[in-house]
Tab-separated table of C-alpha atoms in Angstrom:
chain	number	residue	atom	x	y	z
A	1	UNK	CA	263.894	102.162	142.524
A	2	UNK	CA	264.884	105.903	142.826
A	3	UNK	CA	264.514	105.987	139.450
A	4	UNK	CA	261.549	104.528	139.303
A	5	UNK	CA	259.847	106.716	141.986
A	6	UNK	CA	261.023	109.891	139.848
A	7	UNK	CA	259.409	108.627	136.639
A	8	UNK	CA	256.442	107.758	138.200
A	9	UNK	CA	256.040	111.600	139.676
A	10	UNK	CA	257.300	113.004	136.399
A	11	UNK	CA	254.001	110.506	134.873
A	12	UNK	CA	252.148	112.343	138.051
A	13	UNK	CA	253.185	115.541	137.703
A	14	UNK	CA	252.571	114.886	133.408
A	15	UNK	CA	249.488	113.882	133.869
A	16	UNK	CA	248.379	116.333	135.985
A	17	UNK	CA	249.491	118.459	133.633
A	18	UNK	CA	248.034	117.003	130.997
A	19	UNK	CA	244.431	117.168	132.948
A	20	UNK	CA	244.690	120.831	134.216
A	21	UNK	CA	246.167	122.029	130.351
A	22	UNK	CA	242.678	120.227	128.839
A	23	UNK	CA	240.284	121.441	131.546
A	24	UNK	CA	241.814	124.798	131.121
A	25	UNK	CA	240.543	123.694	126.811
A	26	UNK	CA	237.450	123.241	126.919
A	27	UNK	CA	237.042	125.844	129.543
A	28	UNK	CA	238.229	127.979	127.128
A	29	UNK	CA	236.985	126.446	124.075
A	30	UNK	CA	233.556	126.303	125.862
A	31	UNK	CA	233.349	130.085	126.129
A	32	UNK	CA	234.731	130.638	123.046
A	33	UNK	CA	231.458	128.684	121.465
A	34	UNK	CA	229.390	129.916	124.020
A	35	UNK	CA	230.105	133.084	122.859
A	36	UNK	CA	229.949	133.005	118.602
A	37	UNK	CA	226.419	130.568	119.102
A	38	UNK	CA	225.144	134.081	121.743
A	39	UNK	CA	226.402	135.565	118.582
A	40	UNK	CA	225.243	133.749	116.055
A	41	UNK	CA	222.026	133.864	117.790
A	42	UNK	CA	220.983	137.362	118.069
A	43	UNK	CA	222.533	137.277	114.200
A	44	UNK	CA	219.986	134.794	113.481
A	45	UNK	CA	217.132	135.956	115.205
A	46	UNK	CA	218.073	139.332	113.039
A	47	UNK	CA	218.168	137.475	109.888
A	48	UNK	CA	215.082	135.956	110.403
A	49	UNK	CA	213.502	138.449	111.648
A	50	UNK	CA	214.901	140.390	108.171
A	51	UNK	CA	213.044	137.439	106.125
A	52	UNK	CA	209.831	137.501	107.757
A	53	UNK	CA	209.566	140.913	106.748
A	54	UNK	CA	210.663	140.200	103.308
A	55	UNK	CA	208.633	136.859	103.610
A	56	UNK	CA	204.794	138.182	104.625
A	57	UNK	CA	203.969	140.839	102.002
A	58	UNK	CA	204.304	137.735	99.867
A	59	UNK	CA	203.077	135.411	102.568
A	60	UNK	CA	199.771	137.734	102.361
A	61	UNK	CA	199.722	138.213	99.249
A	62	UNK	CA	199.537	133.967	98.283
A	63	UNK	CA	197.148	134.233	101.606
A	64	UNK	CA	194.217	136.406	99.292
A	65	UNK	CA	195.570	134.730	96.234
A	66	UNK	CA	194.138	131.691	97.901
A	67	UNK	CA	191.456	132.560	99.639
A	68	UNK	CA	190.090	133.603	95.944
A	69	UNK	CA	191.588	130.427	94.072
A	70	UNK	CA	188.832	128.615	96.599
A	71	UNK	CA	185.782	131.468	96.616
A	72	UNK	CA	186.190	130.835	92.127
A	73	UNK	CA	186.435	127.441	92.614
A	74	UNK	CA	183.173	127.654	95.191
A	75	UNK	CA	181.597	129.973	92.078
A	76	UNK	CA	182.604	127.115	89.752
A	77	UNK	CA	181.433	124.284	91.427
A	78	UNK	CA	177.983	126.301	92.129
A	79	UNK	CA	177.980	127.503	88.376
A	80	UNK	CA	178.783	123.650	87.123
A	81	UNK	CA	175.936	122.933	89.127
A	82	UNK	CA	173.294	125.065	87.876
A	83	UNK	CA	174.678	124.967	84.243
A	84	UNK	CA	173.786	121.566	84.483
A	85	UNK	CA	170.936	121.719	86.022
A	86	UNK	CA	169.715	124.054	83.500
A	87	UNK	CA	171.139	121.435	80.416
A	88	UNK	CA	168.713	118.863	81.385
A	89	UNK	CA	165.828	121.323	82.263
A	90	UNK	CA	167.370	122.156	78.780
A	91	UNK	CA	167.380	118.274	77.262
A	92	UNK	CA	164.108	117.285	79.061
A	93	UNK	CA	162.747	120.364	77.022
A	94	UNK	CA	164.579	119.265	74.007
A	95	UNK	CA	163.395	116.370	74.374
A	96	UNK	CA	159.576	117.814	74.957
A	97	UNK	CA	158.877	119.484	71.803
A	98	UNK	CA	160.236	117.155	69.771
A	99	UNK	CA	157.609	115.169	70.939
A	100	UNK	CA	155.823	117.466	70.405
A	101	UNK	CA	156.500	118.169	66.633
A	102	UNK	CA	155.941	114.456	66.417
A	103	UNK	CA	152.185	114.902	66.635
A	104	UNK	CA	150.695	116.196	62.769
A	105	UNK	CA	148.282	118.774	64.520
A	106	UNK	CA	151.007	120.298	66.388
A	107	UNK	CA	153.219	120.217	63.683
A	108	UNK	CA	151.200	121.903	61.507
A	109	UNK	CA	150.143	124.271	63.852
A	110	UNK	CA	153.856	125.337	64.483
A	111	UNK	CA	153.704	125.909	60.727
A	112	UNK	CA	150.809	127.948	60.472
A	113	UNK	CA	152.438	130.292	63.041
A	114	UNK	CA	155.536	129.845	61.871
A	115	UNK	CA	153.422	131.263	58.194
A	116	UNK	CA	151.809	134.362	60.802
A	117	UNK	CA	154.615	135.518	62.568
A	118	UNK	CA	157.077	135.892	58.801
A	119	UNK	CA	153.994	137.995	57.306
A	120	UNK	CA	153.991	140.410	60.448
A	121	UNK	CA	157.422	140.692	60.284
A	122	UNK	CA	157.488	142.158	56.782
A	123	UNK	CA	155.437	144.496	57.755
A	124	UNK	CA	152.743	144.298	55.335
A	125	UNK	CA	149.903	144.065	57.809
A	126	UNK	CA	149.230	147.492	56.609
A	127	UNK	CA	150.129	147.764	53.568
A	128	UNK	CA	149.301	143.856	52.145
A	129	UNK	CA	145.258	142.435	54.022
A	130	UNK	CA	145.726	138.627	54.386
A	131	UNK	CA	143.473	136.568	55.390
A	132	UNK	CA	143.954	132.901	56.639
A	133	UNK	CA	142.126	129.494	56.372
A	134	UNK	CA	139.799	130.626	54.164
A	135	UNK	CA	137.126	128.268	53.587
A	136	UNK	CA	136.081	127.896	49.290
A	137	UNK	CA	133.716	125.292	48.248
A	138	UNK	CA	133.601	122.949	45.651
A	139	UNK	CA	132.146	119.754	43.820
A	140	UNK	CA	134.870	117.981	44.577
A	141	UNK	CA	135.155	119.513	48.055
A	142	UNK	CA	136.340	122.417	49.607
A	143	UNK	CA	139.510	123.579	49.499
A	144	UNK	CA	140.750	125.359	52.703
A	145	UNK	CA	144.733	127.424	52.182
A	146	UNK	CA	147.146	128.714	55.321
A	147	UNK	CA	146.953	131.871	54.189
A	148	UNK	CA	146.068	134.154	51.178
A	149	UNK	CA	147.803	136.605	50.490
A	150	UNK	CA	146.291	139.817	48.221
A	151	UNK	CA	148.195	141.249	45.526
A	152	UNK	CA	148.011	145.039	43.800
A	153	UNK	CA	145.214	145.256	41.183
A	154	UNK	CA	143.035	142.449	43.084
A	155	UNK	CA	144.446	140.105	42.378
A	156	UNK	CA	146.087	136.903	45.264
A	157	UNK	CA	148.722	134.704	45.790
A	158	UNK	CA	148.209	131.349	48.114
A	159	UNK	CA	149.815	129.852	49.980
A	160	UNK	CA	150.006	126.236	52.805
A	161	UNK	CA	152.395	125.633	55.394
A	162	UNK	CA	153.616	122.564	55.306
A	163	UNK	CA	156.446	121.157	58.479
A	164	UNK	CA	157.439	117.298	58.135
A	165	UNK	CA	159.500	115.832	60.697
A	166	UNK	CA	159.471	112.843	61.599
A	167	UNK	CA	161.961	111.798	59.029
A	168	UNK	CA	163.899	115.199	59.956
A	169	UNK	CA	163.939	114.158	63.361
A	170	UNK	CA	165.106	110.835	62.572
A	171	UNK	CA	167.894	111.553	60.509
A	172	UNK	CA	169.090	114.433	63.859
A	173	UNK	CA	168.647	111.587	66.382
A	174	UNK	CA	171.006	108.689	64.354
A	175	UNK	CA	174.075	107.842	65.801
A	176	UNK	CA	175.126	106.132	62.802
A	177	UNK	CA	175.889	107.617	58.670
A	178	UNK	CA	173.768	105.293	57.208
A	179	UNK	CA	170.676	105.576	59.324
A	180	UNK	CA	170.744	109.484	58.883
A	181	UNK	CA	171.401	109.114	55.649
A	182	UNK	CA	168.810	107.401	54.974
A	183	UNK	CA	165.620	108.959	57.146
A	184	UNK	CA	167.267	112.146	55.356
A	185	UNK	CA	166.028	110.468	52.353
A	186	UNK	CA	163.233	109.568	53.540
A	187	UNK	CA	162.382	113.552	54.447
A	188	UNK	CA	163.462	114.181	51.118
A	189	UNK	CA	160.405	111.847	50.115
A	190	UNK	CA	157.597	113.535	51.996
A	191	UNK	CA	158.364	117.076	50.486
A	192	UNK	CA	157.359	115.368	47.046
A	193	UNK	CA	154.215	113.618	48.514
A	194	UNK	CA	153.226	117.661	50.095
A	195	UNK	CA	154.048	119.107	46.573
A	196	UNK	CA	152.030	116.239	44.539
A	197	UNK	CA	149.192	117.199	46.734
A	198	UNK	CA	148.776	120.694	46.333
A	199	UNK	CA	149.451	119.785	43.219
A	200	UNK	CA	147.099	117.260	42.597
A	201	UNK	CA	144.557	120.002	44.685
A	202	UNK	CA	143.968	122.337	42.536
A	203	UNK	CA	144.065	126.008	43.822
A	204	UNK	CA	144.226	128.459	42.194
A	205	UNK	CA	141.789	127.515	40.741
A	206	UNK	CA	139.136	127.932	43.393
A	207	UNK	CA	139.942	131.639	43.481
A	208	UNK	CA	139.124	133.285	40.519
A	209	UNK	CA	141.910	136.261	41.125
A	210	UNK	CA	144.684	133.641	42.437
A	211	UNK	CA	147.866	133.466	40.536
A	212	UNK	CA	147.782	129.883	38.474
A	213	UNK	CA	150.126	128.409	41.169
A	214	UNK	CA	150.842	127.366	45.133
A	215	UNK	CA	152.962	128.252	48.046
A	216	UNK	CA	154.369	125.274	49.470
A	217	UNK	CA	155.396	127.274	53.341
A	218	UNK	CA	158.323	125.553	55.449
A	219	UNK	CA	158.858	126.778	58.576
A	220	UNK	CA	162.956	125.829	58.411
A	221	UNK	CA	165.307	126.541	55.780
A	222	UNK	CA	167.809	123.656	56.919
A	223	UNK	CA	164.274	120.761	56.511
A	224	UNK	CA	163.828	122.941	52.534
A	225	UNK	CA	168.531	122.444	52.246
A	226	UNK	CA	168.102	119.013	53.835
A	227	UNK	CA	165.942	117.714	50.889
A	228	UNK	CA	167.128	119.357	48.130
A	229	UNK	CA	170.277	117.957	48.853
A	230	UNK	CA	168.700	114.017	48.690
A	231	UNK	CA	166.319	115.144	45.919
A	232	UNK	CA	168.589	117.362	43.265
A	233	UNK	CA	165.194	117.767	41.112
A	234	UNK	CA	162.735	117.825	43.801
A	235	UNK	CA	162.485	122.377	42.893
A	236	UNK	CA	162.231	121.954	39.715
A	237	UNK	CA	159.594	119.139	39.785
A	238	UNK	CA	158.008	121.662	42.681
A	239	UNK	CA	158.067	124.538	39.640
A	240	UNK	CA	156.692	122.035	36.804
A	241	UNK	CA	153.439	121.184	38.934
A	242	UNK	CA	153.296	124.693	40.265
A	243	UNK	CA	153.837	124.947	43.711
A	244	UNK	CA	156.493	127.445	44.497
A	245	UNK	CA	158.602	125.717	47.613
A	246	UNK	CA	159.543	129.326	50.213
A	247	UNK	CA	160.593	128.562	52.965
A	248	UNK	CA	161.792	132.101	55.872
A	249	UNK	CA	164.446	133.597	53.650
A	250	UNK	CA	163.038	132.576	50.141
A	251	UNK	CA	159.297	134.096	51.626
A	252	UNK	CA	160.449	137.133	52.854
A	253	UNK	CA	161.996	138.566	49.803
A	254	UNK	CA	158.083	136.843	48.426
A	255	UNK	CA	156.646	139.754	50.639
A	256	UNK	CA	158.798	142.313	50.599
A	257	UNK	CA	157.866	142.361	46.864
A	258	UNK	CA	154.646	142.659	47.202
A	259	UNK	CA	154.879	145.241	49.639
A	260	UNK	CA	156.560	147.123	47.153
A	261	UNK	CA	154.120	146.411	44.165
A	262	UNK	CA	151.518	148.005	47.269
A	263	UNK	CA	154.054	150.821	47.083
A	264	UNK	CA	153.515	150.880	43.049
A	265	UNK	CA	149.787	150.845	43.813
A	266	UNK	CA	149.338	153.834	46.480
A	267	UNK	CA	151.974	156.460	44.520
A	268	UNK	CA	149.461	154.967	41.195
A	269	UNK	CA	145.755	155.880	43.282
A	270	UNK	CA	148.129	158.772	45.089
A	271	UNK	CA	148.716	160.362	41.232
A	272	UNK	CA	145.204	159.041	40.347
A	273	UNK	CA	143.808	161.038	42.626
A	274	UNK	CA	145.794	164.323	42.252
A	275	UNK	CA	145.378	164.010	38.310
A	276	UNK	CA	141.251	164.808	39.356
A	277	UNK	CA	141.940	167.169	41.636
A	278	UNK	CA	143.879	169.082	38.845
A	279	UNK	CA	140.356	168.526	36.679
A	280	UNK	CA	138.297	169.873	39.234
A	281	UNK	CA	140.563	173.159	40.695
A	282	UNK	CA	141.418	173.622	36.285
A	283	UNK	CA	136.661	173.386	36.067
A	284	UNK	CA	137.081	175.375	39.250
A	285	UNK	CA	139.342	178.564	37.234
A	286	UNK	CA	137.414	177.869	34.827
A	287	UNK	CA	133.252	178.659	36.271
A	288	UNK	CA	135.196	181.532	37.947
A	289	UNK	CA	136.912	182.885	35.286
A	290	UNK	CA	133.649	182.994	33.705
A	291	UNK	CA	131.358	184.478	36.914
A	292	UNK	CA	133.918	186.957	36.635
A	293	UNK	CA	133.166	187.747	32.970
A	294	UNK	CA	130.097	187.789	33.261
A	295	UNK	CA	131.019	190.625	36.226
A	296	UNK	CA	132.472	191.962	34.140
A	297	UNK	CA	129.831	192.113	31.747
A	298	UNK	CA	127.779	193.249	34.115
A	299	UNK	CA	130.150	196.474	35.584
A	300	UNK	CA	129.960	197.945	31.911
A	301	UNK	CA	126.173	197.778	31.452
A	302	UNK	CA	125.851	199.589	33.843
A	303	UNK	CA	128.036	201.893	33.254
A	304	UNK	CA	126.196	202.694	30.348
A	305	UNK	CA	122.914	202.610	31.904
A	306	UNK	CA	124.341	205.432	34.414
A	307	UNK	CA	125.953	206.881	31.485
A	308	UNK	CA	122.391	207.415	29.573
A	309	UNK	CA	120.337	208.157	32.598
A	310	UNK	CA	122.935	211.575	33.203
A	311	UNK	CA	122.386	211.698	29.506
A	312	UNK	CA	118.841	211.726	30.064
A	313	UNK	CA	119.103	213.822	33.327
A	314	UNK	CA	120.878	216.216	31.459
A	315	UNK	CA	119.262	217.479	28.845
A	316	UNK	CA	115.579	216.024	29.722
A	317	UNK	CA	115.149	216.919	33.550
A	318	UNK	CA	117.904	219.651	34.530
A	319	UNK	CA	115.935	222.371	31.594
A	320	UNK	CA	112.188	221.707	33.206
A	321	UNK	CA	114.335	222.217	36.801
A	322	UNK	CA	116.188	225.235	35.668
A	323	UNK	CA	112.779	226.960	35.043
A	324	UNK	CA	111.550	226.272	38.176
A	325	UNK	CA	114.712	228.876	39.252
A	326	UNK	CA	114.112	231.185	36.655
A	327	UNK	CA	110.597	231.638	37.265
A	328	UNK	CA	111.358	231.812	41.569
A	329	UNK	CA	109.656	229.059	42.052
A	330	UNK	CA	112.500	227.026	43.667
A	331	UNK	CA	114.127	227.149	47.102
A	332	UNK	CA	117.489	229.720	46.588
A	333	UNK	CA	119.440	227.492	49.573
A	334	UNK	CA	118.846	224.520	47.555
A	335	UNK	CA	121.660	223.104	44.259
A	336	UNK	CA	121.526	220.727	41.712
A	337	UNK	CA	124.673	218.866	42.149
A	338	UNK	CA	126.188	218.733	38.380
A	339	UNK	CA	126.924	214.844	37.467
A	340	UNK	CA	130.134	214.089	35.647
A	341	UNK	CA	129.502	210.405	32.866
A	342	UNK	CA	132.442	207.231	34.284
A	343	UNK	CA	134.728	207.071	31.762
A	344	UNK	CA	136.498	203.671	33.042
A	345	UNK	CA	134.998	200.261	32.409
A	346	UNK	CA	136.086	197.066	33.718
A	347	UNK	CA	138.766	194.688	33.196
A	348	UNK	CA	138.335	192.394	30.377
A	349	UNK	CA	139.917	189.221	31.033
A	350	UNK	CA	143.091	188.675	28.568
A	351	UNK	CA	144.669	185.597	30.129
A	352	UNK	CA	144.308	182.513	27.306
A	353	UNK	CA	143.393	180.046	30.140
A	354	UNK	CA	140.789	182.815	30.994
A	355	UNK	CA	139.982	183.207	27.860
A	356	UNK	CA	139.208	179.742	27.135
A	357	UNK	CA	136.100	177.463	26.151
A	358	UNK	CA	135.142	175.609	29.966
A	359	UNK	CA	136.650	172.419	29.869
A	360	UNK	CA	133.982	169.222	30.132
A	361	UNK	CA	133.739	167.466	33.004
A	362	UNK	CA	134.555	163.604	31.782
A	363	UNK	CA	138.000	165.303	29.655
A	364	UNK	CA	141.025	163.471	30.255
């Protein structure tokens, strides 16, 4: 029983000591942990603050970049909307223009305006007069080329503008290659028909000063290229029928050639005028030389008459006057001044040009 009491007492003491030690350990651990947490919190706050200071410029830059990206996106959306509107408007205007060019009257007028613009760009207005829509009557009816361009030496060249666009526009709008090729062949056929019609009209026979050909002007190089691609003999056939196919580039070269011809004509005209002025100047110099020669002969005659008068005065008049003095019939304070004869004569003309015979007025 004593043993059991001791055991119970020991067990109670052990349990109390264990409980006390555990509470002390827990209290110590809690205190240490709280101190560690306090230190960790301060260090973490410092690290967090340092990281915030380090990341803050990057964050601000990212915010600015994000704002800029949003502004760019808004501008892009606005520009895209405006561009879409302009594209739609352009498509509408293109469709309207295409429909307008399908009308024969508007198409022909467009070709005529394009032709006039090409002539003006070439700068030929001051050097080469041109006339539009010149009507010439005839037995088979009146003819009226779109333009008559004057050439040097009184010649002229005839130009007629055509714009075969129906088949070409259909080919441009075709969705399959077969239809496109077929419409381009039709386009080449339309161009050849225009060539044949102009050839049959023989415009050059109605204008006496015209070159024996007519220029068929196509207001777009692509029209000619497409027709020639599907009709390889188009150019040779047109030339055989005295029809010259021209586009803006080739017509511009032709007009520059005309302008060069006018420049040469102007130079020749100036040369003829200079030659006429030279002949007139030569004639006037000849007349002046003839008058100078006549004046010199007159001066020589005047000198001879003066010397003869002096000789006659000295030999026939003065001896009688001296007798008045000898007879004391003359005034004593009046003397007759002596007269000396003139020995010099007018200088004769010696230059061959001044001594030659006068040039006739009709001399070349």
